[in-house]
Amino acid sequence: MNVSSHKLALLTTSQMAQADRAAIASGVSGVALMEAAGAAVVDAIARRWAIRNVTVLCGPGNNGGDGFVVARHLRDAGWPVRLGLLGARSALTGDAAHHTRLWGDDILPLSAELLDGAELVVDALFGAGLSRALDGDAAAIIDALIAGRLPVCAVDVPSGLDGNTGQVLGVAAPASLTVTFFRKKPGHVLMPGRQLCGELVVADIGIPSEVLKDLPISSFQNGPDLWLSRYPVPSPHEHKYQRGHALVVGGRTMTGAARMAAMACARAGAGLVSIAAPATVWPVYAASLTSIMVQPMHESGTLDTILSDTRINAVLLGPGAGISDLTRRQVLQALCSARAVVLDADAISAFGSDPQALFKAITGPCVLTPHEGEFNRVFSVEGNKLERAVRAAQASAAVVVLKGADTVIAAPDGRAIINANAPPTLATGGTGDVLAGLITGLMAQGMEPFDAAAAGVWLHGEAARLFGPGLISEDLPGMLPRVLRRMLRHHLSR
């Protein structure tokens, strides 16, 4: 892990506990870490809200200890504070007990009445390490918090949210603001956790970044710092054939899918892009494309003649292909050709009856880009989204891009990247074809599959974000120059 990727590391709850222990072993006391955590929450609150009535809900562990620090600092700054505790004060131990003594004020039992008159609630009941569904008094006050629609600042995560998976354990109240510490966790960026957290602040509480080197980190949030040093920036010494020749295999009916994919491939920087078009619809492709070359396929649909051009080094199949034996044959031809291959949509679904035939054929660089439906047709893996994507990559020996609002990019070696910049406007027809084209264009230029997939997903999301409302899939390739200028300018200025 390079220095640039440190900030994008996602720590599991057990890895975060290891980081805490390593910091304490290095000389930072647990009491000081808890004090810094609570103070960071107060700082974030004061930046967003004026003084108002606050209720602080504290749990029986370290998250509750953070809550006691928050309550003390807010009170000392002149905020009217009420504090409720789940369980008995005598049950608190260690650092939490220490900060309870420093609070030195009323501690009320946890009940819905604590919310009466509250204008802000600090949720410090349970942190990211919660492993069971909320019940009893904890669930009751969270239900009351949801019903009251009060603004909430969550400490670490909204109580009830699994920090490793982003899933809700029973019930969780949406937060306006969540303050976590040192590094994010997967649950902060996986859905629905990302949405429940609201605005997310990652606070520095004095844990030295050096502790990361001893942690087996395999998950990261997507961002240019992960892959930009390997991004294929054009060189003045290159000509078009050195920037790769990508082939997009077109379908007979849904011709727009392959055309959009080809345009995205070209916008991503591939030196040459060709579409292999069925002879019967070759005029449709040829008449609508100028910078993209259109080659007619043999009537049988075989790719042998086209793939005899050794300059072609990356192939995309699936957009508009149709689920058929022909699609299966074309995929197997491409995989046997020793080219980099991207399989999307129907090129994946066509193997729903025999996934092993697909997996056995993947022996070179390959990226699969399924949405949930396509994924479930070929993979029988259990677990949360992150786990399923990683297990699928291991089963197929391909990089798997499991698409969605929280797209996961997984490599066969266990590494995974979670994307968080995709706006909901991407939920429209054809955007997946554009994404597949971006990844293919980057692989044509020599980018490794995992990096190309991560870069393509991030660029795709950023293009949609910058375009804004009203987006349709055809808009995305045209946004790429703006996104690339911003990205490369930022990189060169560092």
Short mmCIF file of C-alpha atoms in Angstrom, two decimals:
data_model
loop_
_atom_site.label_atom_id
_atom_site.label_comp_id
_atom_site.label_asym_id
_atom_site.label_seq_id
_atom_site.Cartn_x
_atom_site.Cartn_y
_atom_site.Cartn_z
CA MET A 1 0.00 0.00 0.00
CA ASN A 2 1.53 3.31 -1.08
CA VAL A 3 1.32 6.52 0.92
CA SER A 4 -1.34 8.00 -1.39
CA SER A 5 -3.69 5.08 -0.80
CA HIS A 6 -3.42 5.26 3.01
CA LYS A 7 -6.36 7.63 3.29
CA LEU A 8 -8.52 5.42 1.08
CA ALA A 9 -7.96 2.29 3.17
CA LEU A 10 -11.12 0.79 4.64
CA LEU A 11 -10.61 -0.95 7.97
CA THR A 12 -12.78 -3.76 9.21
CA THR A 13 -13.92 -3.43 12.80
CA SER A 14 -11.29 -5.93 13.93
CA GLN A 15 -8.58 -4.03 12.03
CA MET A 16 -9.71 -0.79 13.67
CA ALA A 17 -9.42 -2.48 17.05
CA GLN A 18 -5.90 -3.57 16.10
CA ALA A 19 -5.06 0.01 15.12
CA ASP A 20 -6.32 1.23 18.51
CA ARG A 21 -4.19 -1.36 20.32
CA ALA A 22 -1.14 -0.50 18.23
CA ALA A 23 -1.58 3.20 18.99
CA ILE A 24 -1.83 2.47 22.71
CA ALA A 25 1.26 0.23 22.50
CA SER A 26 3.12 3.12 20.85
CA GLY A 27 2.40 5.36 23.83
CA VAL A 28 -0.98 6.97 23.11
CA SER A 29 -3.28 6.22 26.04
CA GLY A 30 -6.79 4.90 25.58
CA VAL A 31 -8.08 7.74 27.75
CA ALA A 32 -6.44 10.26 25.40
CA LEU A 33 -7.86 8.55 22.30
CA MET A 34 -11.36 8.69 23.77
CA GLU A 35 -10.92 12.34 24.74
CA ALA A 36 -9.74 13.18 21.22
CA ALA A 37 -12.65 11.27 19.66
CA GLY A 38 -15.25 13.09 21.73
CA ALA A 39 -13.63 16.45 21.10
CA ALA A 40 -13.63 15.77 17.34
CA VAL A 41 -17.35 15.07 17.44
CA VAL A 42 -17.99 18.32 19.29
CA ASP A 43 -15.89 20.25 16.79
CA ALA A 44 -17.90 18.76 13.90
CA ILE A 45 -21.18 19.59 15.66
CA ALA A 46 -20.16 23.18 16.41
CA ARG A 47 -19.26 23.73 12.75
CA ARG A 48 -22.75 22.73 11.63
CA TRP A 49 -25.21 23.74 14.35
CA ALA A 50 -25.69 26.73 16.64
CA ILE A 51 -26.12 26.15 20.37
CA ARG A 52 -29.35 24.25 21.05
CA ASN A 53 -30.84 21.60 23.33
CA VAL A 54 -28.88 18.38 22.94
CA THR A 55 -29.60 14.86 24.11
CA VAL A 56 -26.64 12.49 24.21
CA LEU A 57 -27.47 8.76 24.13
CA CYS A 58 -24.65 6.65 25.57
CA GLY A 59 -24.14 2.90 25.33
CA PRO A 60 -22.37 0.54 27.72
CA GLY A 61 -19.04 0.39 25.87
CA ASN A 62 -16.38 2.63 24.39
CA ASN A 63 -18.85 4.28 22.03
CA GLY A 64 -20.77 5.38 25.12
CA GLY A 65 -17.49 6.61 26.61
CA ASP A 66 -17.05 8.83 23.56
CA GLY A 67 -20.57 10.10 24.24
CA PHE A 68 -19.66 11.16 27.79
CA VAL A 69 -16.76 13.19 26.39
CA VAL A 70 -19.08 14.80 23.84
CA ALA A 71 -21.60 15.69 26.55
CA ARG A 72 -18.94 17.23 28.81
CA HIS A 73 -17.42 19.37 26.06
CA LEU A 74 -20.82 20.57 24.82
CA ARG A 75 -21.92 21.43 28.37
CA ASP A 76 -18.70 23.31 29.02
CA ALA A 77 -19.24 25.28 25.81
CA GLY A 78 -22.67 26.41 27.00
CA TRP A 79 -24.94 23.89 25.28
CA PRO A 80 -27.92 22.59 27.31
CA VAL A 81 -27.22 18.84 27.55
CA ARG A 82 -29.18 15.84 28.78
CA LEU A 83 -27.45 12.47 28.90
CA GLY A 84 -29.07 9.04 28.89
CA LEU A 85 -27.24 5.77 29.53
CA LEU A 86 -28.18 2.27 28.43
CA GLY A 87 -27.57 0.07 31.46
CA ALA A 88 -26.07 0.81 34.84
CA ARG A 89 -23.28 3.32 35.43
CA SER A 90 -21.56 0.76 37.66
CA ALA A 91 -21.21 -1.59 34.68
CA LEU A 92 -18.92 0.84 32.81
CA THR A 93 -15.23 -0.06 32.90
CA GLY A 94 -11.88 1.20 31.69
CA ASP A 95 -11.64 4.40 29.66
CA ALA A 96 -15.43 4.77 29.51
CA ALA A 97 -15.68 4.67 33.32
CA HIS A 98 -12.93 7.30 33.56
CA HIS A 99 -14.80 9.72 31.30
CA THR A 100 -18.06 9.01 33.12
CA ARG A 101 -16.45 10.30 36.30
CA LEU A 102 -15.24 13.43 34.49
CA TRP A 103 -18.81 14.11 33.32
CA GLY A 104 -19.90 14.42 36.96
CA ASP A 105 -23.48 15.37 36.18
CA ASP A 106 -26.90 13.75 35.94
CA ILE A 107 -27.11 10.43 34.12
CA LEU A 108 -30.66 9.50 33.13
CA PRO A 109 -31.97 6.06 32.21
CA LEU A 110 -32.47 5.48 28.50
CA SER A 111 -36.06 6.25 27.52
CA ALA A 112 -38.01 8.00 24.77
CA GLU A 113 -38.68 10.90 27.19
CA LEU A 114 -35.05 11.93 26.72
CA LEU A 115 -36.00 13.12 23.25
CA ASP A 116 -38.65 15.55 24.49
CA GLY A 117 -37.48 19.08 23.68
CA ALA A 118 -34.29 17.86 22.01
CA GLU A 119 -33.17 19.82 18.96
CA LEU A 120 -30.15 17.61 18.27
CA VAL A 121 -29.38 14.04 19.32
CA VAL A 122 -25.91 12.52 19.63
CA ASP A 123 -26.13 8.78 18.99
CA ALA A 124 -23.30 7.16 20.96
CA LEU A 125 -25.08 3.93 21.82
CA PHE A 126 -23.17 1.40 19.72
CA GLY A 127 -20.26 1.67 17.31
CA ALA A 128 -19.34 -0.19 14.15
CA GLY A 129 -18.49 -3.42 15.94
CA LEU A 130 -22.09 -4.27 16.81
CA SER A 131 -22.76 -7.89 15.84
CA ARG A 132 -26.40 -8.45 16.77
CA ALA A 133 -29.70 -6.74 16.12
CA LEU A 134 -30.73 -3.97 18.51
CA ASP A 135 -33.50 -4.93 20.93
CA GLY A 136 -35.14 -3.78 24.14
CA ASP A 137 -34.58 -0.21 25.29
CA ALA A 138 -31.97 0.45 22.60
CA ALA A 139 -34.31 -0.53 19.76
CA ALA A 140 -37.18 1.40 21.36
CA ILE A 141 -35.29 4.69 21.53
CA ILE A 142 -33.98 4.28 17.99
CA ASP A 143 -37.56 3.72 16.83
CA ALA A 144 -38.55 6.89 18.70
CA LEU A 145 -35.64 8.77 17.12
CA ILE A 146 -36.77 7.71 13.65
CA ALA A 147 -40.38 8.67 14.37
CA GLY A 148 -39.35 12.08 15.74
CA ARG A 149 -37.24 12.91 12.66
CA LEU A 150 -34.74 14.73 14.82
CA PRO A 151 -31.32 15.74 13.51
CA VAL A 152 -28.77 13.16 14.62
CA CYS A 153 -25.01 13.18 14.93
CA ALA A 154 -23.80 9.57 15.05
CA VAL A 155 -20.54 8.63 16.74
CA ASP A 156 -18.62 6.17 14.52
CA VAL A 157 -21.78 4.81 12.84
CA PRO A 158 -25.52 5.15 13.39
CA SER A 159 -26.30 2.60 16.11
CA GLY A 160 -27.54 -0.62 14.56
CA LEU A 161 -25.32 -0.36 11.47
CA ASP A 162 -22.80 -3.15 10.83
CA GLY A 163 -19.48 -1.43 10.15
CA ASN A 164 -18.20 -4.30 8.01
CA THR A 165 -21.17 -4.74 5.71
CA GLY A 166 -23.22 -1.53 5.72
CA GLN A 167 -26.29 -3.58 6.63
CA VAL A 168 -28.79 -2.65 9.34
CA LEU A 169 -29.00 -4.98 12.32
CA GLY A 170 -32.65 -4.66 13.24
CA VAL A 171 -33.07 -0.90 13.19
CA ALA A 172 -30.92 2.22 12.74
CA ALA A 173 -31.78 5.92 12.69
CA PRO A 174 -30.50 7.95 9.72
CA ALA A 175 -27.87 10.50 10.76
CA SER A 176 -27.43 14.00 9.42
CA LEU A 177 -23.76 13.75 10.37
CA THR A 178 -21.53 10.82 11.28
CA VAL A 179 -18.09 11.30 12.78
CA THR A 180 -15.74 8.33 12.62
CA PHE A 181 -12.09 8.08 13.53
CA PHE A 182 -8.77 7.41 11.78
CA ARG A 183 -10.16 5.60 8.71
CA LYS A 184 -13.52 4.70 7.23
CA LYS A 185 -14.93 1.21 7.45
CA PRO A 186 -16.58 -0.73 4.61
CA GLY A 187 -20.00 -0.07 6.17
CA HIS A 188 -19.50 3.67 5.68
CA VAL A 189 -19.40 3.29 1.88
CA LEU A 190 -21.52 0.19 1.24
CA MET A 191 -25.25 0.73 0.93
CA PRO A 192 -27.45 1.30 2.83
CA GLY A 193 -24.81 2.33 5.38
CA ARG A 194 -23.49 5.16 3.23
CA GLN A 195 -26.94 6.71 2.98
CA LEU A 196 -27.70 6.26 6.68
CA CYS A 197 -24.47 8.00 7.71
CA GLY A 198 -25.38 11.29 6.05
CA GLU A 199 -22.39 13.62 5.89
CA LEU A 200 -19.32 11.64 6.96
CA VAL A 201 -16.34 13.17 8.76
CA VAL A 202 -13.18 11.15 9.37
CA ALA A 203 -11.38 12.68 12.36
CA ASP A 204 -7.71 12.40 13.26
CA ILE A 205 -7.54 11.40 16.93
CA GLY A 206 -3.81 10.76 17.20
CA ILE A 207 -3.48 7.21 15.86
CA PRO A 208 -0.22 7.19 13.88
CA SER A 209 -0.64 6.16 10.23
CA GLU A 210 2.34 3.83 10.67
CA VAL A 211 0.04 1.28 12.31
CA LEU A 212 -1.47 0.59 8.88
CA LYS A 213 1.64 -1.20 7.67
CA ASP A 214 1.01 -4.07 10.05
CA LEU A 215 -2.65 -4.50 9.09
CA PRO A 216 -3.70 -6.90 6.28
CA ILE A 217 -5.80 -4.28 4.50
CA SER A 218 -7.49 -5.51 1.34
CA SER A 219 -10.38 -3.05 0.89
CA PHE A 220 -10.25 0.57 -0.25
CA GLN A 221 -12.61 3.33 -1.28
CA ASN A 222 -12.23 4.11 -4.96
CA GLY A 223 -10.34 7.23 -5.94
CA PRO A 224 -7.55 8.36 -8.29
CA ASP A 225 -4.88 8.01 -5.60
CA LEU A 226 -5.26 4.24 -5.93
CA TRP A 227 -4.49 4.00 -9.65
CA LEU A 228 -3.60 7.39 -11.14
CA SER A 229 0.15 6.70 -11.12
CA ARG A 230 -0.57 3.86 -13.56
CA TYR A 231 -3.13 5.71 -15.67
CA PRO A 232 -2.18 5.74 -19.39
CA VAL A 233 -1.48 9.44 -19.96
CA PRO A 234 -0.61 10.05 -23.66
CA SER A 235 3.06 10.51 -24.45
CA PRO A 236 4.34 12.76 -27.25
CA HIS A 237 6.35 9.80 -28.56
CA GLU A 238 3.34 7.50 -29.04
CA HIS A 239 1.30 6.91 -32.17
CA LYS A 240 -2.21 5.49 -32.36
CA TYR A 241 -1.16 1.86 -32.67
CA GLN A 242 0.80 2.15 -29.43
CA ARG A 243 -2.36 3.24 -27.62
CA GLY A 244 -4.16 0.01 -28.37
CA HIS A 245 -6.84 -1.20 -30.75
CA ALA A 246 -10.10 -2.17 -29.09
CA LEU A 247 -12.83 -4.26 -30.68
CA VAL A 248 -16.47 -3.99 -29.61
CA VAL A 249 -18.70 -6.81 -30.82
CA GLY A 250 -22.07 -5.41 -31.86
CA GLY A 251 -25.49 -7.00 -31.75
CA ARG A 252 -28.15 -7.36 -34.42
CA THR A 253 -31.03 -5.53 -32.74
CA MET A 254 -29.89 -3.25 -29.90
CA THR A 255 -27.23 -1.47 -31.94
CA GLY A 256 -27.05 1.58 -29.69
CA ALA A 257 -25.43 -0.36 -26.86
CA ALA A 258 -22.29 -1.27 -28.81
CA ARG A 259 -22.10 2.19 -30.38
CA MET A 260 -22.11 3.91 -26.99
CA ALA A 261 -19.57 1.42 -25.66
CA ALA A 262 -17.30 2.10 -28.63
CA MET A 263 -17.50 5.87 -28.15
CA ALA A 264 -16.62 5.46 -24.47
CA CYS A 265 -13.72 3.22 -25.44
CA ALA A 266 -12.38 5.93 -27.74
CA ARG A 267 -12.91 8.70 -25.17
CA ALA A 268 -10.94 6.63 -22.65
CA GLY A 269 -7.94 6.97 -24.97
CA ALA A 270 -7.75 3.82 -27.08
CA GLY A 271 -5.80 4.63 -30.25
CA LEU A 272 -8.20 2.75 -32.48
CA VAL A 273 -11.68 1.38 -31.89
CA SER A 274 -13.57 -0.98 -34.19
CA ILE A 275 -17.04 -2.44 -34.05
CA ALA A 276 -17.61 -5.93 -35.42
CA ALA A 277 -21.12 -5.60 -36.87
CA PRO A 278 -23.44 -8.32 -38.16
CA ALA A 279 -23.52 -7.94 -41.95
CA THR A 280 -27.29 -7.42 -42.03
CA VAL A 281 -27.08 -4.28 -39.87
CA TRP A 282 -23.63 -3.08 -40.91
CA PRO A 283 -25.16 0.03 -42.60
CA VAL A 284 -26.80 1.07 -39.33
CA TYR A 285 -23.46 1.06 -37.52
CA ALA A 286 -21.46 2.54 -40.39
CA ALA A 287 -23.86 5.42 -41.03
CA SER A 288 -23.91 6.54 -37.39
CA LEU A 289 -20.20 6.41 -36.57
CA THR A 290 -17.31 8.45 -37.90
CA SER A 291 -14.21 7.99 -35.73
CA ILE A 292 -15.12 4.35 -35.03
CA MET A 293 -14.29 1.78 -37.70
CA VAL A 294 -17.04 -0.72 -38.53
CA GLN A 295 -16.12 -4.17 -39.77
CA PRO A 296 -18.76 -6.62 -41.06
CA MET A 297 -18.81 -10.02 -39.40
CA HIS A 298 -19.11 -13.29 -41.24
CA GLU A 299 -22.72 -14.45 -41.50
CA SER A 300 -21.98 -17.21 -39.02
CA GLY A 301 -20.99 -14.60 -36.44
CA THR A 302 -17.50 -16.01 -36.07
CA LEU A 303 -14.79 -13.56 -35.01
CA ASP A 304 -11.86 -15.52 -36.45
CA THR A 305 -11.28 -13.27 -39.44
CA ILE A 306 -11.52 -10.04 -37.46
CA LEU A 307 -9.34 -11.36 -34.63
CA SER A 308 -6.65 -12.33 -37.13
CA ASP A 309 -5.67 -8.65 -36.97
CA THR A 310 -2.93 -8.88 -34.35
CA ARG A 311 -3.16 -5.17 -33.59
CA ILE A 312 -6.45 -5.77 -31.79
CA ASN A 313 -5.50 -6.19 -28.14
CA ALA A 314 -8.77 -5.75 -26.22
CA VAL A 315 -12.27 -7.08 -26.90
CA LEU A 316 -15.63 -6.12 -25.41
CA LEU A 317 -18.61 -8.42 -25.74
CA GLY A 318 -22.12 -8.21 -24.36
CA PRO A 319 -23.69 -4.80 -25.06
CA GLY A 320 -26.81 -5.52 -27.09
CA ALA A 321 -25.58 -9.03 -27.90
CA GLY A 322 -28.59 -11.10 -26.93
CA ILE A 323 -28.53 -14.30 -24.87
CA SER A 324 -27.78 -17.00 -27.43
CA ASP A 325 -25.45 -19.79 -28.45
CA LEU A 326 -23.80 -17.32 -30.83
CA THR A 327 -22.95 -14.99 -27.96
CA ARG A 328 -21.46 -17.95 -26.04
CA ARG A 329 -19.32 -18.93 -29.03
CA GLN A 330 -18.08 -15.38 -29.54
CA VAL A 331 -17.13 -15.07 -25.86
CA LEU A 332 -15.19 -18.32 -25.93
CA GLN A 333 -13.42 -17.23 -29.14
CA ALA A 334 -12.38 -13.94 -27.55
CA LEU A 335 -11.18 -15.62 -24.35
CA CYS A 336 -9.09 -18.09 -26.36
CA SER A 337 -7.48 -15.30 -28.39
CA ALA A 338 -5.08 -14.13 -25.64
CA ARG A 339 -6.54 -10.61 -25.75
CA ALA A 340 -7.72 -8.59 -22.79
CA VAL A 341 -11.47 -9.21 -22.58
CA VAL A 342 -14.36 -7.34 -20.97
CA LEU A 343 -17.66 -9.20 -20.64
CA ASP A 344 -20.85 -7.29 -19.93
CA ALA A 345 -24.58 -7.96 -19.86
CA ASP A 346 -25.62 -10.76 -22.24
CA ALA A 347 -22.06 -12.06 -22.57
CA ILE A 348 -22.34 -13.03 -18.89
CA SER A 349 -25.98 -14.10 -18.84
CA ALA A 350 -25.44 -16.41 -21.82
CA PHE A 351 -23.53 -18.72 -19.46
CA GLY A 352 -26.30 -18.90 -16.88
CA SER A 353 -26.87 -22.59 -17.58
CA ASP A 354 -23.15 -23.47 -17.46
CA PRO A 355 -21.03 -20.93 -15.55
CA GLN A 356 -18.10 -23.33 -15.30
CA ALA A 357 -17.68 -23.24 -19.08
CA LEU A 358 -17.09 -19.52 -18.77
CA PHE A 359 -14.79 -19.77 -15.77
CA LYS A 360 -12.63 -22.49 -17.36
CA ALA A 361 -12.15 -20.34 -20.46
CA ILE A 362 -10.83 -17.34 -18.49
CA THR A 363 -7.06 -17.75 -18.61
CA GLY A 364 -5.95 -14.20 -19.36
CA PRO A 365 -6.83 -10.62 -18.38
CA CYS A 366 -10.59 -10.44 -18.04
CA VAL A 367 -13.15 -8.14 -16.41
CA LEU A 368 -16.79 -9.09 -15.79
CA THR A 369 -19.23 -6.22 -15.24
CA PRO A 370 -22.54 -7.70 -14.01
CA HIS A 371 -25.40 -6.00 -12.24
CA GLU A 372 -27.06 -8.02 -9.47
CA GLY A 373 -29.36 -9.97 -11.80
CA GLU A 374 -26.56 -10.99 -14.16
CA PHE A 375 -24.30 -11.77 -11.20
CA ASN A 376 -26.85 -14.14 -9.70
CA ARG A 377 -27.22 -16.00 -13.00
CA VAL A 378 -23.64 -17.22 -12.96
CA PHE A 379 -22.42 -17.02 -9.36
CA SER A 380 -23.65 -19.03 -6.38
CA VAL A 381 -21.82 -17.28 -3.55
CA GLU A 382 -22.99 -16.20 -0.12
CA GLY A 383 -22.24 -13.18 2.05
CA ASN A 384 -22.59 -9.42 1.93
CA LYS A 385 -21.91 -7.53 -1.29
CA LEU A 386 -18.20 -7.11 -0.64
CA GLU A 387 -17.74 -10.78 0.23
CA ARG A 388 -19.78 -11.97 -2.74
CA ALA A 389 -17.78 -9.89 -5.21
CA VAL A 390 -14.47 -11.17 -3.85
CA ARG A 391 -15.64 -14.79 -3.86
CA ALA A 392 -16.91 -14.40 -7.42
CA ALA A 393 -13.55 -13.02 -8.55
CA GLN A 394 -11.79 -15.94 -6.93
CA ALA A 395 -14.20 -18.46 -8.50
CA SER A 396 -13.90 -17.00 -12.01
CA ALA A 397 -10.25 -15.84 -12.02
CA ALA A 398 -11.52 -12.54 -13.42
CA VAL A 399 -11.85 -9.07 -11.99
CA VAL A 400 -15.52 -8.68 -11.07
CA VAL A 401 -17.30 -5.33 -11.13
CA LEU A 402 -20.52 -5.88 -9.17
CA LYS A 403 -22.46 -2.80 -10.17
CA GLY A 404 -24.85 -0.65 -8.17
CA ALA A 405 -24.91 2.54 -6.12
CA ASP A 406 -21.99 0.99 -4.21
CA THR A 407 -20.19 -0.79 -7.05
CA VAL A 408 -17.56 -3.25 -5.78
CA ILE A 409 -14.48 -4.01 -7.88
CA ALA A 410 -12.90 -7.28 -6.75
CA ALA A 411 -9.74 -9.07 -7.82
CA PRO A 412 -9.03 -12.82 -7.63
CA ASP A 413 -6.26 -12.16 -5.08
CA GLY A 414 -8.80 -10.80 -2.55
CA ARG A 415 -8.33 -7.08 -3.06
CA ALA A 416 -11.50 -5.02 -3.33
CA ILE A 417 -12.41 -1.40 -4.04
CA ILE A 418 -15.78 0.15 -3.19
CA ASN A 419 -16.97 3.04 -5.32
CA ALA A 420 -18.90 5.89 -3.72
CA ASN A 421 -19.15 8.70 -6.30
CA ALA A 422 -21.97 7.35 -8.49
CA PRO A 423 -25.09 9.54 -8.45
CA PRO A 424 -28.59 8.03 -8.77
CA THR A 425 -28.92 9.54 -12.25
CA LEU A 426 -26.79 6.63 -13.53
CA ALA A 427 -29.81 4.36 -13.07
CA THR A 428 -30.85 4.70 -16.70
CA GLY A 429 -30.56 2.49 -19.76
CA GLY A 430 -27.19 2.23 -21.47
CA THR A 431 -24.93 3.56 -18.74
CA GLY A 432 -23.54 0.06 -18.13
CA ASP A 433 -22.55 -0.17 -21.81
CA VAL A 434 -20.61 3.07 -21.44
CA LEU A 435 -18.84 1.75 -18.33
CA ALA A 436 -17.82 -1.45 -20.12
CA GLY A 437 -16.43 0.67 -22.96
CA LEU A 438 -14.38 2.83 -20.60
CA ILE A 439 -12.80 -0.23 -18.98
CA THR A 440 -12.05 -1.78 -22.37
CA GLY A 441 -10.43 1.42 -23.62
CA LEU A 442 -8.15 1.56 -20.59
CA MET A 443 -7.19 -2.12 -20.91
CA ALA A 444 -6.41 -1.57 -24.60
CA GLN A 445 -3.80 0.93 -23.45
CA GLY A 446 -2.15 -1.61 -21.20
CA MET A 447 -3.77 -0.84 -17.87
CA GLU A 448 -4.07 -3.91 -15.65
CA PRO A 449 -7.64 -5.23 -15.29
CA PHE A 450 -8.08 -4.30 -11.61
CA ASP A 451 -6.76 -0.76 -12.11
CA ALA A 452 -8.69 -0.32 -15.36
CA ALA A 453 -11.93 -1.45 -13.74
CA ALA A 454 -11.48 0.85 -10.75
CA ALA A 455 -10.52 3.81 -12.93
CA GLY A 456 -13.39 3.20 -15.34
CA VAL A 457 -15.95 2.99 -12.53
CA TRP A 458 -14.69 6.19 -10.89
CA LEU A 459 -14.55 8.14 -14.19
CA HIS A 460 -18.05 6.90 -15.03
CA GLY A 461 -19.42 8.13 -11.71
CA GLU A 462 -17.57 11.44 -11.91
CA ALA A 463 -18.86 12.12 -15.42
CA ALA A 464 -22.42 11.56 -14.24
CA ARG A 465 -21.89 13.68 -11.12
CA LEU A 466 -20.54 16.62 -13.09
CA PHE A 467 -23.28 16.41 -15.70
CA GLY A 468 -26.02 16.56 -13.08
CA PRO A 469 -29.79 16.08 -13.52
CA GLY A 470 -31.26 15.02 -16.84
CA LEU A 471 -28.46 12.59 -17.62
CA ILE A 472 -28.90 9.98 -20.34
CA SER A 473 -26.27 7.42 -21.26
CA GLU A 474 -25.25 9.22 -24.48
CA ASP A 475 -24.12 12.19 -22.37
CA LEU A 476 -21.40 10.26 -20.55
CA PRO A 477 -18.69 9.84 -23.26
CA GLY A 478 -18.84 13.56 -24.01
CA MET A 479 -18.22 14.38 -20.35
CA LEU A 480 -14.99 12.39 -20.23
CA PRO A 481 -12.68 15.17 -21.52
CA ARG A 482 -13.83 17.49 -18.72
CA VAL A 483 -13.38 14.79 -16.08
CA LEU A 484 -9.95 13.84 -17.38
CA ARG A 485 -8.78 17.46 -17.50
CA ARG A 486 -9.80 18.00 -13.88
CA MET A 487 -8.25 14.72 -12.75
CA LEU A 488 -4.95 15.17 -14.55
CA ARG A 489 -4.64 18.85 -13.60
CA HIS A 490 -5.07 17.91 -9.95
CA HIS A 491 -2.49 15.15 -10.31
CA LEU A 492 0.07 17.37 -12.02
CA SER A 493 -0.35 20.13 -9.43
CA ARG A 494 0.58 17.87 -6.50
#
